[in-house]
Coordinates of C-alpha atoms in Angstrom, one line a residue:
M247 CA 16.2 -0.3 18.2
M248 CA 18.8 2.3 19.3
K249 CA 20.9 -0.4 20.9
E250 CA 20.7 -2.4 17.7
L251 CA 21.8 0.5 15.6
K252 CA 24.7 1.1 18.0
Y253 CA 25.7 -2.5 17.7
F254 CA 25.7 -2.3 14.0
L255 CA 27.9 0.6 13.9
C256 CA 30.3 -1.0 16.3
A257 CA 30.3 -4.1 14.0
F258 CA 31.5 -1.8 11.2
A259 CA 34.5 -0.9 13.3
F260 CA 35.1 -4.5 14.4
F261 CA 35.1 -6.0 10.9
S262 CA 37.1 -3.3 9.3
Y263 CA 40.6 -4.2 10.7
P264 CA 41.2 -7.4 9.0
A265 CA 40.1 -6.0 5.7
L266 CA 42.1 -2.8 5.6
A267 CA 44.6 -4.4 2.9
E268 CA 41.7 -4.7 0.5
A269 CA 41.9 -1.2 -0.7
E270 CA 39.8 -1.6 -3.7
V271 CA 36.8 -3.0 -1.7
P272 CA 34.2 -0.1 -0.9
A273 CA 34.5 1.2 2.5
P274 CA 30.9 0.2 3.6
C275 CA 31.6 -3.4 2.4
R276 CA 35.0 -3.6 4.2
A277 CA 33.4 -2.4 7.4
V278 CA 31.2 -5.3 7.7
G279 CA 33.7 -7.9 6.5
Y280 CA 32.5 -8.3 2.9
T281 CA 35.7 -8.3 1.0
M282 CA 35.3 -11.1 -1.5
K283 CA 33.9 -10.0 -4.9
T284 CA 31.3 -12.5 -5.9
F285 CA 29.7 -10.7 -8.6
D286 CA 31.4 -8.3 -11.2
S287 CA 29.4 -6.9 -14.1
D288 CA 31.1 -3.9 -15.8
F289 CA 29.1 -3.1 -18.9
S290 CA 31.8 -0.9 -20.3
R291 CA 33.8 -4.2 -20.9
G292 CA 31.3 -5.5 -23.5
G293 CA 31.3 -9.1 -23.8
Q294 CA 28.5 -11.4 -22.6
T295 CA 27.2 -9.4 -19.5
F296 CA 23.7 -8.9 -20.8
D297 CA 21.4 -11.5 -22.5
E298 CA 20.5 -9.0 -25.3
A299 CA 18.9 -11.9 -27.5
N300 CA 16.7 -13.2 -24.6
S301 CA 18.2 -16.7 -24.9
Y302 CA 17.8 -17.2 -21.0
K303 CA 20.9 -19.4 -21.1
P304 CA 23.7 -19.6 -18.6
G305 CA 26.8 -17.4 -19.1
Y306 CA 25.2 -14.0 -18.7
Q307 CA 25.0 -11.8 -15.5
W308 CA 21.9 -9.8 -16.6
Y309 CA 18.6 -10.7 -18.2
R310 CA 15.2 -9.0 -19.1
W311 CA 12.5 -9.6 -16.4
N312 CA 10.4 -12.7 -17.5
W313 CA 9.2 -13.8 -14.2
F314 CA 5.5 -14.6 -13.7
N315 CA 5.5 -15.8 -17.4
L316 CA 5.8 -12.1 -18.5
K317 CA 7.0 -11.6 -22.0
P318 CA 10.1 -9.5 -22.2
N319 CA 10.1 -6.2 -24.2
S320 CA 13.3 -6.0 -26.0
E321 CA 12.7 -2.3 -27.0
L322 CA 12.9 -1.3 -23.2
A323 CA 16.2 -2.6 -22.1
H324 CA 19.5 -2.6 -24.0
Q325 CA 23.4 -2.7 -23.5
N326 CA 24.5 0.6 -25.0
S327 CA 27.5 1.6 -27.1
D328 CA 28.6 4.0 -24.2
G329 CA 29.2 1.1 -21.8
T330 CA 26.0 1.2 -19.9
I331 CA 22.9 -1.0 -19.7
S332 CA 19.5 0.8 -19.7
A333 CA 16.1 -0.3 -18.4
E334 CA 12.8 1.3 -18.5
G335 CA 9.2 0.3 -17.9
G336 CA 7.3 2.0 -20.7
S337 CA 4.0 3.9 -20.5
Q338 CA 2.2 0.8 -18.8
G339 CA 4.9 -0.1 -16.3
D340 CA 6.1 -2.9 -18.4
Y341 CA 8.2 -5.2 -16.0
G342 CA 9.6 -6.7 -19.3
G343 CA 11.8 -3.8 -19.7
Y344 CA 13.3 -4.3 -16.1
V345 CA 16.8 -6.0 -16.0
V346 CA 17.4 -8.7 -13.3
S347 CA 20.4 -10.6 -12.2
A348 CA 18.3 -14.0 -12.3
A349 CA 15.5 -14.9 -14.7
A350 CA 13.2 -17.9 -15.2
S351 CA 14.5 -20.5 -17.7
P352 CA 12.4 -23.6 -18.2
S353 CA 15.3 -25.1 -20.3
Q354 CA 17.3 -25.4 -17.1
A355 CA 16.8 -28.0 -14.6
S356 CA 16.8 -25.5 -11.8
G357 CA 14.3 -23.4 -13.6
F358 CA 16.3 -20.2 -13.6
V359 CA 19.5 -18.6 -14.9
G360 CA 21.6 -16.0 -13.3
T361 CA 22.4 -15.3 -9.5
A362 CA 20.3 -14.6 -6.5
F363 CA 22.2 -13.6 -3.4
G364 CA 21.9 -15.2 0.1
G365 CA 23.6 -14.8 3.4
G366 CA 24.1 -11.1 3.2
A367 CA 25.7 -8.8 0.6
C368 CA 27.2 -5.5 -0.1
V369 CA 26.0 -4.3 -3.6
Q370 CA 27.6 -1.5 -5.4
V371 CA 26.0 0.1 -8.5
K372 CA 27.1 3.1 -10.6
L373 CA 24.0 4.5 -12.3
R374 CA 22.6 7.7 -13.7
F375 CA 19.1 9.0 -14.9
S376 CA 17.3 12.1 -15.9
P377 CA 16.1 13.7 -12.5
V378 CA 12.8 15.0 -14.1
P379 CA 9.7 15.2 -11.9
R380 CA 7.5 12.1 -12.1
T381 CA 3.8 12.0 -11.7
S382 CA 2.5 10.2 -8.6
N383 CA 1.3 7.1 -10.6
E384 CA 4.4 6.7 -12.8
E385 CA 7.2 4.2 -12.1
H386 CA 10.5 5.7 -11.2
P387 CA 14.2 5.1 -11.5
S388 CA 15.1 2.3 -8.9
F389 CA 17.7 -0.2 -7.8
W390 CA 16.2 -2.9 -5.6
A391 CA 15.9 -6.7 -4.9
M392 CA 13.1 -9.3 -4.5
S393 CA 13.1 -12.9 -2.9
K394 CA 13.7 -15.4 -5.7
E395 CA 11.6 -17.7 -3.5
H396 CA 8.6 -15.5 -4.5
L397 CA 9.6 -14.7 -8.1
D398 CA 10.0 -18.4 -9.2
G399 CA 6.6 -19.6 -8.1
S400 CA 8.1 -22.6 -6.4
G401 CA 6.0 -22.1 -3.3
D402 CA 9.2 -21.5 -1.2
D403 CA 7.7 -18.3 -0.1
Q404 CA 5.1 -20.1 1.7
W405 CA 4.9 -19.0 5.4
P406 CA 5.6 -22.2 7.4
N407 CA 2.7 -23.7 9.2
K408 CA 0.1 -21.3 7.5
N409 CA -2.6 -22.1 5.2
P410 CA -1.5 -23.1 1.7
G411 CA -0.7 -19.9 -0.4
F412 CA 0.0 -17.8 2.7
T413 CA 3.2 -16.3 1.6
H414 CA 6.0 -14.4 3.3
F415 CA 8.8 -12.7 1.3
A416 CA 11.1 -9.7 1.2
E417 CA 11.6 -6.6 -1.1
W418 CA 14.6 -4.6 -0.5
D419 CA 14.5 -1.2 -2.1
I420 CA 18.0 0.0 -2.0
L421 CA 17.3 3.4 -3.8
E422 CA 14.2 4.7 -5.3
Y423 CA 14.1 8.1 -7.0
Y424 CA 11.0 9.8 -5.4
K425 CA 8.1 10.2 -7.7
V426 CA 7.2 13.7 -7.2
P427 CA 8.9 17.1 -6.4
P428 CA 11.0 18.0 -4.5
P429 CA 13.7 15.6 -5.8
G430 CA 14.5 12.9 -3.3
F431 CA 14.7 9.3 -2.6
L432 CA 13.4 6.5 -0.6
S433 CA 15.4 3.7 0.9
S434 CA 12.9 1.2 2.1
W435 CA 12.0 -2.5 3.2
I436 CA 8.7 -4.3 2.5
D437 CA 7.8 -7.5 4.3
W438 CA 5.1 -9.0 2.0
F439 CA 2.7 -11.7 3.5
G440 CA -0.6 -13.3 3.1
P441 CA -2.5 -14.7 0.1
Y442 CA -2.4 -13.3 -3.4
I443 CA -5.0 -10.6 -3.9
P444 CA -6.0 -10.5 -7.5
K445 CA -8.0 -7.3 -7.3
G446 CA -9.4 -4.8 -4.9
E447 CA -8.5 -5.5 -1.3
L448 CA -9.5 -7.9 1.5
R449 CA -9.7 -7.7 5.2
L450 CA -6.9 -9.7 6.9
S451 CA -9.6 -11.2 9.1
D452 CA -11.0 -12.8 6.0
V453 CA -7.9 -14.7 5.3
G454 CA -8.4 -17.2 7.9
K455 CA -9.2 -16.8 11.6
G456 CA -6.2 -17.0 13.9
E457 CA -3.8 -17.0 10.9
L458 CA -1.7 -14.3 12.4
N459 CA -3.8 -12.9 15.2
L460 CA -3.2 -9.5 13.9
P461 CA -5.6 -6.6 14.5
P462 CA -8.3 -6.5 11.7
H463 CA -7.2 -4.3 8.7
S464 CA -7.5 -4.2 5.0
C465 CA -4.7 -5.3 2.6
R466 CA -4.5 -3.9 -0.9
R467 CA -3.3 -6.1 -3.7
P468 CA -1.2 -7.9 -4.6
F469 CA -0.4 -9.0 -0.9
C470 CA -0.5 -7.7 2.7
R471 CA 2.6 -5.9 3.7
S472 CA 4.5 -4.4 6.6
A473 CA 6.9 -1.6 5.3
G474 CA 8.9 1.4 6.1
S475 CA 11.3 3.8 4.7
F476 CA 14.5 4.1 6.8
T477 CA 14.9 7.7 5.5
P478 CA 12.8 10.7 6.0
H479 CA 9.9 10.7 3.5
P480 CA 11.5 11.4 1.1
G481 CA 15.1 11.7 1.9
A482 CA 16.9 14.7 0.3
F483 CA 20.0 14.1 -1.9
P484 CA 23.2 16.2 -1.3
V485 CA 22.7 19.6 -3.1
N486 CA 25.5 18.9 -5.5
T487 CA 24.2 15.5 -6.7
D488 CA 23.8 15.5 -10.4
W489 CA 21.8 12.4 -11.6
N490 CA 22.6 13.2 -15.2
E491 CA 26.2 12.0 -14.3
L492 CA 27.2 8.6 -12.9
Q493 CA 26.6 8.3 -9.2
T494 CA 27.7 5.3 -6.8
V495 CA 25.0 3.6 -4.7
I496 CA 25.8 0.9 -2.2
G497 CA 23.3 -1.3 -0.2
V498 CA 24.6 -3.2 2.7
W499 CA 22.7 -6.2 4.0
V500 CA 24.1 -8.0 7.1
P501 CA 21.9 -11.0 8.4
A502 CA 21.1 -11.4 11.9
T503 CA 22.8 -13.9 14.3
A504 CA 22.3 -14.9 17.9
D505 CA 24.9 -12.2 19.0
R506 CA 23.9 -9.3 16.8
P507 CA 20.9 -7.8 14.8
G508 CA 20.6 -8.0 11.1
C509 CA 20.6 -4.7 9.3
I510 CA 20.3 -2.9 5.9
Q511 CA 21.8 0.5 5.0
T512 CA 22.3 2.7 1.9
F513 CA 25.2 4.8 0.9
L514 CA 25.7 7.3 -1.8
N515 CA 29.1 8.2 -3.1
G516 CA 30.6 6.7 0.1
N517 CA 28.4 8.4 2.6
A518 CA 25.6 7.0 4.5
I519 CA 22.2 8.6 3.4
A520 CA 20.1 6.6 5.7
P521 CA 20.6 5.2 9.1
P522 CA 20.7 1.3 9.4
Y523 CA 17.3 -0.4 9.7
C524 CA 17.7 -3.5 11.9
W525 CA 15.8 -6.7 13.0
K526 CA 16.4 -9.7 15.1
L527 CA 17.2 -13.3 14.5
A528 CA 14.2 -14.8 12.6
S529 CA 14.1 -17.7 14.9
A530 CA 14.2 -15.6 18.1
A531 CA 11.0 -15.3 20.3
R532 CA 8.5 -12.6 19.6
E533 CA 5.9 -11.2 22.0
R534 CA 3.4 -10.7 19.3
M535 CA 2.7 -12.2 15.8
Q536 CA 3.2 -9.0 14.0
D537 CA 6.7 -8.7 15.4
F538 CA 7.6 -11.5 12.7
L539 CA 7.0 -8.8 10.1
D540 CA 10.2 -7.1 10.8
F541 CA 12.0 -7.9 7.6
S542 CA 14.0 -10.9 9.1
V543 CA 12.6 -13.0 6.4
I544 CA 15.4 -11.6 4.1
D545 CA 17.9 -13.7 5.9
R546 CA 16.1 -16.9 4.9
H547 CA 15.8 -16.0 1.2
H548 CA 17.8 -15.2 -1.8
M549 CA 17.6 -11.8 -3.4
V550 CA 17.4 -11.1 -7.2
L551 CA 18.8 -7.6 -8.1
V552 CA 16.6 -5.4 -10.2
I553 CA 17.4 -2.3 -12.3
S554 CA 14.1 -0.6 -13.3
S555 CA 12.4 2.7 -14.1
G556 CA 9.3 4.3 -15.8
T557 CA 9.0 6.1 -19.0
T558 CA 12.4 7.5 -18.9
P559 CA 15.3 5.0 -18.7
I560 CA 17.9 4.4 -15.9
F561 CA 21.5 3.7 -17.1
A562 CA 23.9 1.5 -15.1
R563 CA 27.7 1.3 -15.8
S564 CA 28.5 -1.5 -13.5
V565 CA 27.3 -3.6 -10.6
E566 CA 29.5 -5.4 -8.1
V567 CA 28.7 -7.6 -5.2
Y568 CA 31.0 -8.3 -2.1
Q569 CA 30.3 -11.0 0.4
Q570 CA 32.1 -13.0 3.1
S571 CA 31.7 -15.9 0.6
G572 CA 29.5 -17.0 -2.3
R573 CA 28.3 -20.0 -0.6
G574 CA 24.9 -18.8 0.2
N575 CA 24.2 -17.8 -3.4
L576 CA 22.1 -19.7 -6.0
S577 CA 23.7 -19.4 -9.4
N578 CA 23.2 -21.1 -12.7

């Protein structure tokens, strides 16, 4: 893995030269050659950035969460007069107050509206929230992404050649404010897999003998997972970080190729706050079946951005996405 990290950092230097003229592009994006702005939502401009009326029609960049047939809660997400958008989850962790870059829309032939990002991305968000301690079971201010292939219920999250309903999909947690004192953060990856677990837990050996040939273990709902935080647990913010004021968070995702690993990394106000987490090409040979659970699945999927929180809101001023091109995105 150290070799992969070294390559990723060298790739930063390699890609930076042709992009030096793009002074307005954030440095972590320039460093990996992502200089084309493919998504630009600045809530201070007003206009039709956010689908306040829950129309779920094209023409907006952000919608309230309605995936899995969940009814959106209009009281929990707003575009505000101060040029921000706010999201919160309510006392019951109400996903309908989350804000997403793509949402379900049965009126569209594609079944969705908005944008899901594929082929790698550098995502910059300016956000703030009240940094009060949270209880261990409370949702927390977060900026993250989930595979559209899972959210849309299309079955495109099916693990090829596995039993029907045996899923495999990605969750990229760019920044999560830590739930309990001391104030800190997680930057994490979750490689979800297996069948849906409606309640309780199951032993992986019960899923189907030989399905993955993993050592027997239990999986808690809603799915089995392989996961990790690529920061200390939790990471510590710089001492001068005031989350009551806008801070700039950047998440970089570079897919793997035959010549270099794929990696993700998180930056706060221009500085790396976590080392890269890397994986090899999804089609590359693995010695063990569990080696496929290294987060390489993200390279095959399209990521829906999510702004979310618990009982206290998170506020975002803008979200920008830079890529080599937008050809890998799904947009409607």
